[in-house]
CSV table of C-alpha atoms in Angstrom, one decimal:
chain,number,residue,atom,x,y,z
A,1,MET,CA,-36.2,-8.5,-41.7
A,2,LYS,CA,-37.2,-5.6,-39.4
A,3,LYS,CA,-40.7,-4.2,-39.7
A,4,TYR,CA,-39.5,-0.9,-41.3
A,5,GLU,CA,-37.6,-3.0,-43.9
A,6,LEU,CA,-40.8,-4.9,-44.8
A,7,VAL,CA,-42.7,-1.6,-45.0
A,8,ALA,CA,-40.0,-0.1,-47.3
A,9,ASP,CA,-40.3,-3.1,-49.6
A,10,LYS,CA,-44.1,-2.7,-49.6
A,11,ILE,CA,-43.8,1.0,-50.5
A,12,LYS,CA,-41.3,0.1,-53.3
A,13,ASP,CA,-43.8,-2.5,-54.6
A,14,TYR,CA,-46.5,0.2,-54.5
A,15,ILE,CA,-44.3,2.6,-56.5
A,16,ASN,CA,-43.8,-0.1,-59.1
A,17,LYS,CA,-47.4,-1.3,-59.2
A,18,GLU,CA,-48.8,2.2,-59.5
A,19,GLN,CA,-46.1,2.9,-62.2
A,20,LEU,CA,-45.1,6.1,-60.4
A,21,HIS,CA,-42.5,8.2,-62.2
A,22,HIS,CA,-39.9,10.8,-61.3
A,23,GLY,CA,-41.6,13.6,-59.4
A,24,ASP,CA,-44.7,11.7,-58.5
A,25,LYS,CA,-45.7,12.2,-54.8
A,26,LEU,CA,-46.2,9.4,-52.3
A,27,PRO,CA,-49.2,9.4,-50.0
A,28,THR,CA,-48.7,11.4,-46.8
A,29,ILE,CA,-47.1,9.9,-43.7
A,30,THR,CA,-50.6,9.6,-42.1
A,31,ASP,CA,-52.0,7.8,-45.1
A,32,LEU,CA,-49.0,5.4,-45.2
A,33,MET,CA,-49.5,4.6,-41.5
A,34,LYS,CA,-53.2,3.7,-42.2
A,35,LYS,CA,-52.3,1.8,-45.4
A,36,TYR,CA,-49.7,-0.4,-43.7
A,37,GLN,CA,-51.1,-0.4,-40.2
A,38,VAL,CA,-47.9,0.7,-38.5
A,39,GLY,CA,-46.7,3.6,-36.4
A,40,LYS,CA,-45.2,6.9,-37.5
A,41,SER,CA,-41.6,5.9,-36.5
A,42,THR,CA,-41.8,2.8,-38.7
A,43,ILE,CA,-42.9,4.8,-41.7
A,44,LEU,CA,-40.2,7.4,-41.2
A,45,GLN,CA,-37.6,4.6,-40.9
A,46,ALA,CA,-38.9,3.0,-44.1
A,47,ILE,CA,-38.8,6.4,-45.9
A,48,THR,CA,-35.2,7.0,-44.7
A,49,LEU,CA,-34.2,3.5,-46.0
A,50,LEU,CA,-35.8,4.2,-49.4
A,51,THR,CA,-34.1,7.6,-49.5
A,52,GLN,CA,-30.7,5.9,-48.8
A,53,ARG,CA,-31.4,3.4,-51.7
A,54,GLY,CA,-32.1,6.3,-54.1
A,55,ILE,CA,-35.8,5.4,-54.6
A,56,VAL,CA,-37.4,8.5,-53.1
A,57,TYR,CA,-36.4,12.0,-52.0
A,58,LYS,CA,-37.9,14.4,-49.4
A,59,VAL,CA,-38.9,18.0,-49.9
A,60,GLN,CA,-39.4,19.8,-46.7
A,61,GLY,CA,-42.9,21.0,-46.3
A,62,SER,CA,-44.1,19.3,-49.5
A,63,GLY,CA,-43.7,15.5,-48.9
A,64,VAL,CA,-41.9,12.5,-50.4
A,65,PHE,CA,-41.4,12.1,-54.1
A,66,VAL,CA,-40.2,9.3,-56.4
A,67,ARG,CA,-36.7,9.5,-57.9
A,68,PRO,CA,-35.8,8.4,-61.4
A,69,THR,CA,-35.2,4.6,-61.6
A,70,GLY,CA,-32.2,3.0,-63.1
A,71,GLN,CA,-32.3,2.0,-66.8
A,72,ASP,CA,-33.3,-1.6,-67.6
A,73,GLY,CA,-30.3,-3.9,-67.4
A,74,TYR,CA,-28.3,-1.7,-65.1
A,75,MET,CA,-27.4,-2.7,-61.6
A,76,SER,CA,-26.8,-0.3,-58.7
A,77,LEU,CA,-23.3,-0.3,-57.4
A,78,THR,CA,-24.4,0.7,-54.0
A,79,ASP,CA,-27.5,-1.4,-53.4
A,80,ASN,CA,-26.9,-4.0,-50.6
A,81,ALA,CA,-30.1,-5.9,-51.2
A,82,GLY,CA,-28.3,-8.8,-52.9
A,83,PHE,CA,-28.3,-10.2,-56.4
A,84,ALA,CA,-31.4,-12.3,-55.9
A,85,HIS,CA,-33.5,-9.2,-55.4
A,86,VAL,CA,-32.2,-7.1,-58.3
A,87,LEU,CA,-31.3,-9.5,-61.2
A,88,LYS,CA,-33.9,-10.9,-63.7
A,89,LYS,CA,-34.0,-14.7,-63.7
A,90,PRO,CA,-30.9,-15.2,-61.6
A,91,THR,CA,-29.3,-18.6,-61.1
A,92,THR,CA,-26.5,-19.6,-58.9
A,93,GLU,CA,-23.9,-22.4,-59.3
A,94,VAL,CA,-21.9,-23.3,-56.2
A,95,ILE,CA,-18.4,-24.1,-57.4
A,96,GLU,CA,-16.8,-24.7,-54.0
A,97,PHE,CA,-18.0,-24.9,-50.5
A,98,SER,CA,-15.4,-25.3,-47.7
A,99,GLU,CA,-14.1,-24.1,-44.4
A,100,LYS,CA,-10.8,-22.2,-44.2
A,101,LYS,CA,-9.0,-19.1,-43.1
A,102,ALA,CA,-9.3,-16.0,-45.3
A,103,PRO,CA,-6.1,-14.9,-47.1
A,104,LYS,CA,-5.0,-11.3,-47.3
A,105,PRO,CA,-6.5,-8.8,-48.1
A,106,ILE,CA,-9.8,-10.5,-47.2
A,107,SER,CA,-8.7,-11.2,-43.6
A,108,GLU,CA,-7.7,-7.5,-43.3
A,109,HIS,CA,-11.1,-6.4,-44.5
A,110,LEU,CA,-12.8,-8.8,-42.0
A,111,HIS,CA,-10.5,-7.6,-39.1
A,112,SER,CA,-10.1,-11.2,-38.2
A,113,ASN,CA,-8.0,-14.3,-38.9
A,114,GLU,CA,-10.6,-16.8,-37.7
A,115,GLU,CA,-12.0,-19.8,-39.6
A,116,CYS,CA,-14.5,-18.9,-42.3
A,117,TYR,CA,-17.0,-20.5,-44.6
A,118,PHE,CA,-15.6,-20.1,-48.1
A,119,ILE,CA,-18.1,-20.1,-50.9
A,120,LYS,CA,-17.2,-19.7,-54.6
A,121,ARG,CA,-20.2,-19.1,-56.8
A,122,LEU,CA,-21.0,-18.3,-60.4
A,123,ARG,CA,-24.0,-16.0,-60.7
A,124,LYS,CA,-26.0,-15.9,-64.0
A,125,GLN,CA,-28.6,-13.6,-65.4
A,126,ASP,CA,-30.9,-15.0,-68.1
A,127,GLY,CA,-28.5,-17.9,-68.4
A,128,LYS,CA,-25.5,-15.7,-69.1
A,129,PRO,CA,-22.5,-15.6,-66.7
A,130,PHE,CA,-22.7,-12.3,-64.8
A,131,VAL,CA,-20.2,-12.5,-61.9
A,132,LEU,CA,-17.8,-14.9,-60.3
A,133,GLU,CA,-17.9,-14.5,-56.5
A,134,GLU,CA,-15.6,-15.7,-53.8
A,135,SER,CA,-16.9,-15.0,-50.3
A,136,TYR,CA,-15.7,-15.6,-46.7
A,137,TYR,CA,-18.2,-15.6,-43.8
A,138,ARG,CA,-16.9,-15.5,-40.3
A,139,LYS,CA,-18.0,-18.6,-38.4
A,140,SER,CA,-18.2,-16.8,-35.1
A,141,ILE,CA,-21.0,-14.6,-36.6
A,142,VAL,CA,-22.5,-17.1,-39.2
A,143,PRO,CA,-22.2,-20.3,-37.2
A,144,PHE,CA,-23.9,-22.5,-39.7
A,145,MET,CA,-23.8,-22.6,-43.5
A,146,SER,CA,-24.6,-25.2,-46.2
A,147,LYS,CA,-24.3,-25.7,-49.9
A,148,GLU,CA,-28.1,-25.6,-50.1
A,149,ILE,CA,-28.2,-22.2,-48.4
A,150,ALA,CA,-25.4,-20.9,-50.7
A,151,GLU,CA,-27.5,-21.9,-53.8
A,152,GLY,CA,-30.1,-19.3,-52.7
A,153,SER,CA,-29.9,-15.9,-51.0
A,154,ILE,CA,-27.3,-16.1,-48.2
A,155,PHE,CA,-28.3,-12.6,-47.1
A,156,ASP,CA,-31.9,-13.6,-46.7
A,157,TYR,CA,-30.8,-16.6,-44.6
A,158,ILE,CA,-28.7,-14.3,-42.4
A,159,ARG,CA,-31.5,-11.7,-42.0
A,160,GLU,CA,-34.4,-14.1,-41.5
A,161,GLY,CA,-32.8,-17.3,-40.3
A,162,LEU,CA,-30.1,-15.9,-38.0
A,163,LYS,CA,-32.0,-12.7,-37.2
A,164,LYS,CA,-29.0,-10.4,-37.9
A,165,GLU,CA,-29.3,-6.9,-39.3
A,166,ILE,CA,-27.1,-6.1,-42.3
A,167,ARG,CA,-26.5,-2.4,-42.4
A,168,PHE,CA,-23.7,-1.2,-44.7
A,169,SER,CA,-20.7,-2.2,-46.8
A,170,ASP,CA,-17.3,-1.0,-48.1
A,171,LYS,CA,-16.4,-1.4,-51.7
A,172,TYR,CA,-13.0,-1.3,-53.4
A,173,MET,CA,-13.0,-1.5,-57.2
A,174,ARG,CA,-10.4,-1.8,-60.0
A,175,VAL,CA,-10.3,-2.7,-63.6
A,176,ARG,CA,-7.9,-5.5,-64.5
A,177,LYS,CA,-7.5,-8.5,-66.8
A,178,LEU,CA,-9.0,-12.0,-66.3
A,179,THR,CA,-7.0,-15.0,-65.2
A,180,ALA,CA,-7.4,-18.2,-67.1
A,181,ASP,CA,-9.6,-19.7,-64.3
A,182,GLU,CA,-11.9,-16.7,-64.2
A,183,ALA,CA,-12.2,-16.6,-67.9
A,184,LYS,CA,-13.3,-20.2,-68.0
A,185,TYR,CA,-16.2,-19.6,-65.7
A,186,LEU,CA,-17.2,-16.3,-67.2
A,187,GLU,CA,-17.0,-17.8,-70.8
A,188,LEU,CA,-14.5,-15.2,-71.8
A,189,LYS,CA,-10.8,-15.2,-72.8
A,190,GLU,CA,-7.8,-15.0,-70.5
A,191,GLY,CA,-6.7,-11.4,-70.6
A,192,ASP,CA,-10.1,-9.9,-71.3
A,193,PRO,CA,-11.0,-6.9,-69.1
A,194,CYS,CA,-13.1,-7.2,-65.9
A,195,LEU,CA,-14.3,-5.2,-63.0
A,196,GLU,CA,-13.0,-6.6,-59.7
A,197,VAL,CA,-14.8,-5.5,-56.5
A,198,TYR,CA,-13.8,-6.3,-53.0
A,199,ASP,CA,-17.0,-6.0,-50.9
A,200,THR,CA,-17.1,-6.1,-47.1
A,201,PHE,CA,-20.4,-6.2,-45.2
A,202,TYR,CA,-21.1,-5.1,-41.7
A,203,LEU,CA,-23.8,-5.8,-39.1
A,204,ALA,CA,-25.7,-3.1,-37.2
A,205,ASN,CA,-23.1,-3.1,-34.4
A,206,GLY,CA,-20.3,-2.4,-37.0
A,207,THR,CA,-18.9,-5.9,-37.0
A,208,ALA,CA,-17.6,-7.1,-40.4
A,209,PHE,CA,-19.0,-10.6,-41.1
A,210,ASP,CA,-18.5,-11.2,-44.9
A,211,SER,CA,-15.8,-10.1,-47.3
A,212,SER,CA,-16.0,-11.1,-51.0
A,213,LYS,CA,-14.2,-10.7,-54.2
A,214,LEU,CA,-16.5,-10.3,-57.2
A,215,VAL,CA,-15.3,-10.5,-60.8
A,216,TYR,CA,-17.8,-9.1,-63.3
A,217,ASN,CA,-18.2,-10.2,-66.9
A,218,TYR,CA,-17.6,-7.1,-69.0
A,219,LYS,CA,-20.1,-8.2,-71.7
A,220,ASN,CA,-23.0,-9.0,-69.4
A,221,SER,CA,-22.8,-6.4,-66.6
A,222,LYS,CA,-23.8,-2.7,-66.6
A,223,PHE,CA,-23.9,-0.4,-63.5
A,224,TYR,CA,-25.3,2.9,-62.3
A,225,ASP,CA,-24.9,4.8,-59.1
A,226,GLN,CA,-27.1,7.4,-57.4
A,227,SER,CA,-26.1,9.8,-54.7
A,228,SER,CA,-28.1,9.8,-51.4
A,229,ASP,CA,-30.6,12.5,-50.7
A,230,ASP,CA,-28.1,14.9,-49.0
A,231,ILE,CA,-27.3,18.5,-49.3
A,232,ILE,CA,-24.4,18.9,-51.7
């Protein structure tokens, strides 16, 4: 992780530890520089990242303030931190790990028809099936992957092990009915409703490296969304 990302995580931890609420003011930029022993640009980048994540907002001439947090049990639709960082007691079961080319529309989202690592995982929260995930990682960008890595946080591996910066994503969502195979893993019935999300992630240079299909269990998943701190 980059230095400003680490500082952003520390500021977020500070907000939680101090139990700051909506409208509470953060320490000044100067105080944050002293607290975390970093330069002004790093603090400003960290604040910008927290602003984009909907954790804080800036008031010109007054400072940086805490935004309302999501309700317990709700997951942000726009947070790219990864499930391991936002779910309570998450577990991962790797159902399939192989190497193959991505089918459409995944290959179109990746803008590539190259060989990929294919990973099918079942993610659980508190022991309950939460989401069934099928992901394709371009081998030219993620040159090594293993089942053991897939059982943990793949994004942490890409950031820390491969030293790549994950920057943004595109999401396409629809509501549909479960197939028999999906229902089996999610412990639901064929034909039950689900939220399907196609999620494509990009590096800092704009290159798509991962495209996934996520099928959420309608009984065990709840979402919220926050707009960024922009003028409307």
